[in-house]
mmCIF file of C-alpha atoms in Angstrom:
data_model
loop_
_atom_site.group_PDB
_atom_site.id
_atom_site.type_symbol
_atom_site.label_atom_id
_atom_site.label_comp_id
_atom_site.label_asym_id
_atom_site.label_seq_id
_atom_site.Cartn_x
_atom_site.Cartn_y
_atom_site.Cartn_z
ATOM 1 C CA UNK A 1 17.430 -126.954 -72.763
ATOM 2 C CA UNK A 2 15.090 -124.867 -70.492
ATOM 3 C CA UNK A 3 11.837 -123.800 -71.735
ATOM 4 C CA UNK A 4 10.631 -121.058 -69.857
ATOM 5 C CA UNK A 5 6.659 -121.427 -68.952
ATOM 6 C CA UNK A 6 4.318 -118.754 -69.027
ATOM 7 C CA UNK A 7 0.801 -119.464 -68.036
ATOM 8 C CA UNK A 8 -1.242 -116.443 -69.257
ATOM 9 C CA UNK A 9 -3.798 -115.104 -66.384
ATOM 10 C CA UNK A 10 -7.552 -115.630 -68.483
ATOM 11 C CA UNK A 11 -9.067 -112.649 -66.010
ATOM 12 C CA UNK A 12 -6.637 -110.022 -65.726
ATOM 13 C CA UNK A 13 -8.929 -108.554 -63.310
ATOM 14 C CA UNK A 14 -8.652 -109.118 -59.013
ATOM 15 C CA UNK A 15 -11.008 -110.420 -57.184
ATOM 16 C CA UNK A 16 -13.398 -107.804 -56.337
ATOM 17 C CA UNK A 17 -13.903 -109.142 -52.446
ATOM 18 C CA UNK A 18 -11.302 -107.398 -49.850
ATOM 19 C CA UNK A 19 -10.645 -111.342 -49.423
ATOM 20 C CA UNK A 20 -11.805 -114.280 -50.820
ATOM 21 C CA UNK A 21 -11.250 -118.035 -50.893
ATOM 22 C CA UNK A 22 -8.673 -120.321 -53.426
ATOM 23 C CA UNK A 23 -11.932 -121.362 -55.523
ATOM 24 C CA UNK A 24 -12.494 -117.750 -56.266
ATOM 25 C CA UNK A 25 -9.185 -118.672 -58.679
ATOM 26 C CA UNK A 26 -9.766 -122.011 -60.056
ATOM 27 C CA UNK A 27 -9.684 -121.976 -63.452
ATOM 28 C CA UNK A 28 -11.682 -125.332 -64.475
ATOM 29 C CA UNK A 29 -14.825 -127.089 -62.751
ATOM 30 C CA UNK A 30 -14.435 -128.315 -60.463
ATOM 31 C CA UNK A 31 -16.427 -131.375 -58.802
ATOM 32 C CA UNK A 32 -17.393 -132.678 -54.546
ATOM 33 C CA UNK A 33 -19.039 -135.442 -55.239
ATOM 34 C CA UNK A 34 -19.700 -137.963 -58.331
ATOM 35 C CA UNK A 35 -23.488 -137.196 -57.764
ATOM 36 C CA UNK A 36 -22.051 -133.196 -58.473
ATOM 37 C CA UNK A 37 -20.225 -134.667 -61.677
ATOM 38 C CA UNK A 38 -23.613 -136.308 -62.958
ATOM 39 C CA UNK A 39 -25.418 -133.615 -61.804
ATOM 40 C CA UNK A 40 -23.664 -131.064 -63.953
ATOM 41 C CA UNK A 41 -23.343 -133.244 -67.548
ATOM 42 C CA UNK A 42 -26.566 -135.841 -66.954
ATOM 43 C CA UNK A 43 -23.709 -138.662 -66.878
ATOM 44 C CA UNK A 44 -21.570 -140.398 -64.361
ATOM 45 C CA UNK A 45 -18.492 -139.965 -63.961
ATOM 46 C CA UNK A 46 -15.615 -142.715 -64.946
ATOM 47 C CA UNK A 47 -15.045 -145.295 -62.599
ATOM 48 C CA UNK A 48 -12.653 -144.199 -60.110
ATOM 49 C CA UNK A 49 -9.345 -145.692 -59.783
ATOM 50 C CA UNK A 50 -7.725 -146.425 -56.864
ATOM 51 C CA UNK A 51 -4.544 -146.638 -58.780
ATOM 52 C CA UNK A 52 -4.213 -143.037 -59.449
ATOM 53 C CA UNK A 53 -4.413 -139.923 -57.317
ATOM 54 C CA UNK A 54 -8.035 -138.391 -56.342
ATOM 55 C CA UNK A 55 -8.967 -135.328 -59.273
ATOM 56 C CA UNK A 56 -11.858 -133.554 -58.331
ATOM 57 C CA UNK A 57 -11.792 -131.050 -61.845
ATOM 58 C CA UNK A 58 -10.442 -131.329 -65.468
ATOM 59 C CA UNK A 59 -9.707 -129.243 -68.100
ATOM 60 C CA UNK A 60 -12.480 -129.482 -71.022
ATOM 61 C CA UNK A 61 -9.583 -128.971 -73.516
ATOM 62 C CA UNK A 62 -8.065 -132.259 -73.015
ATOM 63 C CA UNK A 63 -11.489 -134.416 -72.918
ATOM 64 C CA UNK A 64 -11.078 -137.018 -74.912
ATOM 65 C CA UNK A 65 -7.561 -136.119 -76.335
ATOM 66 C CA UNK A 66 -5.428 -138.998 -76.438
ATOM 67 C CA UNK A 67 -2.150 -138.331 -75.349
ATOM 68 C CA UNK A 68 1.445 -138.203 -77.171
ATOM 69 C CA UNK A 69 3.564 -138.094 -74.775
ATOM 70 C CA UNK A 70 3.179 -133.800 -73.972
ATOM 71 C CA UNK A 71 3.165 -132.648 -70.899
ATOM 72 C CA UNK A 72 0.006 -130.040 -69.905
ATOM 73 C CA UNK A 73 1.263 -127.065 -67.311
ATOM 74 C CA UNK A 74 -0.743 -126.162 -64.596
ATOM 75 C CA UNK A 75 -0.748 -123.040 -62.022
ATOM 76 C CA UNK A 76 -1.802 -124.568 -58.391
ATOM 77 C CA UNK A 77 -1.655 -124.101 -54.515
ATOM 78 C CA UNK A 78 1.730 -125.574 -52.907
ATOM 79 C CA UNK A 79 0.054 -128.701 -51.191
ATOM 80 C CA UNK A 80 1.845 -131.279 -48.823
ATOM 81 C CA UNK A 81 1.336 -134.891 -51.015
ATOM 82 C CA UNK A 82 1.691 -136.886 -47.993
ATOM 83 C CA UNK A 83 -0.485 -134.423 -45.187
ATOM 84 C CA UNK A 84 -2.227 -132.101 -48.058
ATOM 85 C CA UNK A 85 -1.578 -128.988 -46.197
ATOM 86 C CA UNK A 86 -0.622 -125.883 -48.172
ATOM 87 C CA UNK A 87 3.536 -124.899 -47.904
ATOM 88 C CA UNK A 88 4.397 -122.056 -47.046
ATOM 89 C CA UNK A 89 6.480 -119.892 -48.990
ATOM 90 C CA UNK A 90 9.485 -117.718 -47.694
ATOM 91 C CA UNK A 91 6.943 -115.141 -46.895
ATOM 92 C CA UNK A 92 5.438 -117.527 -44.238
ATOM 93 C CA UNK A 93 2.237 -117.172 -46.903
ATOM 94 C CA UNK A 94 0.671 -119.779 -49.310
ATOM 95 C CA UNK A 95 2.262 -120.127 -52.694
ATOM 96 C CA UNK A 96 1.599 -121.454 -55.945
ATOM 97 C CA UNK A 97 3.407 -124.054 -57.925
ATOM 98 C CA UNK A 98 3.031 -125.448 -61.419
ATOM 99 C CA UNK A 99 2.204 -128.486 -61.721
ATOM 100 C CA UNK A 100 2.359 -131.168 -65.293
ATOM 101 C CA UNK A 101 0.565 -133.741 -65.693
ATOM 102 C CA UNK A 102 -0.076 -136.209 -69.275
ATOM 103 C CA UNK A 103 -3.154 -134.705 -71.489
ATOM 104 C CA UNK A 104 -5.287 -137.904 -70.713
ATOM 105 C CA UNK A 105 -4.970 -136.885 -66.302
ATOM 106 C CA UNK A 106 -5.781 -133.122 -67.331
ATOM 107 C CA UNK A 107 -8.603 -134.571 -69.220
ATOM 108 C CA UNK A 108 -10.289 -136.346 -66.998
ATOM 109 C CA UNK A 109 -11.621 -136.742 -63.257
ATOM 110 C CA UNK A 110 -10.686 -139.589 -60.514
ATOM 111 C CA UNK A 111 -13.728 -139.109 -58.162
ATOM 112 C CA UNK A 112 -13.621 -141.306 -55.479
ATOM 113 C CA UNK A 113 -17.367 -143.396 -54.954
ATOM 114 C CA UNK A 114 -19.399 -141.228 -51.865
ATOM 115 C CA UNK A 115 -17.702 -139.079 -50.157
ATOM 116 C CA UNK A 116 -14.507 -137.079 -50.520
ATOM 117 C CA UNK A 117 -11.554 -139.988 -50.409
ATOM 118 C CA UNK A 118 -13.394 -142.669 -49.707
ATOM 119 C CA UNK A 119 -11.121 -145.788 -52.346
ATOM 120 C CA UNK A 120 -9.205 -148.528 -49.981
ATOM 121 C CA UNK A 121 -6.942 -147.005 -47.322
ATOM 122 C CA UNK A 122 -4.445 -149.990 -48.121
ATOM 123 C CA UNK A 123 -4.065 -148.342 -51.585
ATOM 124 C CA UNK A 124 -0.233 -146.649 -51.179
ATOM 125 C CA UNK A 125 -1.719 -144.134 -54.234
ATOM 126 C CA UNK A 126 -4.897 -142.792 -51.064
ATOM 127 C CA UNK A 127 -3.008 -142.326 -48.624
ATOM 128 C CA UNK A 128 -1.400 -139.134 -50.723
ATOM 129 C CA UNK A 129 -3.761 -135.172 -50.834
ATOM 130 C CA UNK A 130 -6.055 -135.249 -54.303
ATOM 131 C CA UNK A 131 -4.289 -133.363 -57.767
ATOM 132 C CA UNK A 132 -5.885 -129.585 -56.488
ATOM 133 C CA UNK A 133 -7.608 -127.457 -59.701
ATOM 134 C CA UNK A 134 -5.668 -124.820 -61.319
ATOM 135 C CA UNK A 135 -5.946 -121.479 -60.414
ATOM 136 C CA UNK A 136 -4.744 -118.358 -62.595
ATOM 137 C CA UNK A 137 -1.916 -116.102 -62.262
ATOM 138 C CA UNK A 138 -2.412 -113.730 -59.291
ATOM 139 C CA UNK A 139 -3.270 -110.748 -60.000
ATOM 140 C CA UNK A 140 -0.549 -108.123 -58.709
ATOM 141 C CA UNK A 141 -3.243 -106.205 -56.496
ATOM 142 C CA UNK A 142 -3.599 -109.829 -54.484
ATOM 143 C CA UNK A 143 -2.087 -112.083 -52.527
ATOM 144 C CA UNK A 144 -2.643 -115.653 -51.148
ATOM 145 C CA UNK A 145 -2.238 -115.191 -46.870
ATOM 146 C CA UNK A 146 -3.660 -118.321 -44.412
ATOM 147 C CA UNK A 147 -6.722 -117.357 -41.885
ATOM 148 C CA UNK A 148 -8.202 -118.687 -38.927
ATOM 149 C CA UNK A 149 -7.427 -122.238 -38.978
ATOM 150 C CA UNK A 150 -5.039 -122.380 -42.221
ATOM 151 C CA UNK A 151 -7.634 -121.771 -44.208
ATOM 152 C CA UNK A 152 -6.009 -119.899 -47.280
ATOM 153 C CA UNK A 153 -7.549 -116.999 -48.361
ATOM 154 C CA UNK A 154 -6.903 -114.142 -51.558
ATOM 155 C CA UNK A 155 -6.579 -110.970 -50.797
ATOM 156 C CA UNK A 156 -6.999 -107.957 -53.088
ATOM 157 C CA UNK A 157 -4.287 -105.665 -51.973
ATOM 158 C CA UNK A 158 -5.687 -102.781 -52.746
ATOM 159 C CA UNK A 159 -9.237 -102.818 -51.049
ATOM 160 C CA UNK A 160 -8.135 -104.358 -47.875
ATOM 161 C CA UNK A 161 -5.852 -100.950 -47.169
ATOM 162 C CA UNK A 162 -8.637 -98.791 -48.096
ATOM 163 C CA UNK A 163 -10.755 -100.859 -45.429
ATOM 164 C CA UNK A 164 -7.551 -100.228 -43.078
ATOM 165 C CA UNK A 165 -7.678 -97.015 -43.926
ATOM 166 C CA UNK A 166 -11.026 -95.719 -43.405
ATOM 167 C CA UNK A 167 -11.204 -98.251 -40.259
ATOM 168 C CA UNK A 168 -10.356 -94.994 -37.670
ATOM 169 C CA UNK A 169 -12.127 -92.606 -39.391
ATOM 170 C CA UNK A 170 -15.173 -91.361 -37.619
ATOM 171 C CA UNK A 171 -17.758 -90.541 -40.670
ATOM 172 C CA UNK A 172 -20.634 -87.790 -39.609
ATOM 173 C CA UNK A 173 -23.227 -90.135 -39.371
ATOM 174 C CA UNK A 174 -20.942 -92.618 -37.033
ATOM 175 C CA UNK A 175 -20.817 -89.235 -35.084
ATOM 176 C CA UNK A 176 -24.968 -88.720 -35.365
ATOM 177 C CA UNK A 177 -25.890 -92.413 -34.651
ATOM 178 C CA UNK A 178 -23.444 -91.994 -31.118
ATOM 179 C CA UNK A 179 -25.657 -88.705 -30.217
ATOM 180 C CA UNK A 180 -28.234 -90.588 -31.099
ATOM 181 C CA UNK A 181 -27.304 -93.365 -28.365
ATOM 182 C CA UNK A 182 -26.048 -90.918 -25.715
ATOM 183 C CA UNK A 183 -28.737 -89.075 -26.330
ATOM 184 C CA UNK A 184 -30.977 -92.440 -25.364
ATOM 185 C CA UNK A 185 -28.936 -93.153 -22.819
ATOM 186 C CA UNK A 186 -29.349 -89.702 -21.026
ATOM 187 C CA UNK A 187 -25.390 -89.879 -21.380
#
């Protein structure tokens, strides 16, 4: 029996800037370090487990929930598990994929001590990229693209088209400014 999974967007509106980051789409709390977690909640996060992949986020809906064998679906950026690099889709742009986690995994963090990834390098699981946070589905007016250095960006298509359309148009203020500059230069 095939089950169709639908993830409803929590935010039906596209990003409000022409270009944003993937973090603009994230739907759960994310912590870069153990200190960030402690600053937000006033308590230490659970001890890091080197037998699990690093995970800097949790789903508040599953905190303390006992696993009952059901898996929870999340939409996230497609990341190569060994390299940690975003995987392009058929159109060459980054893509989103569904991952499935146990309820226990969904409701917990696994933040390494110190900075980003200080689990023992000899642990095979630590060679895998962290479990990236879930994001909301893209609005029809949004798309993902690679920016400089391979950074994944979210683009508001309508705002970009508007910016491109007006990029070639000189306004009256633009012309007045150019005339003032030319007058100062004696041209």
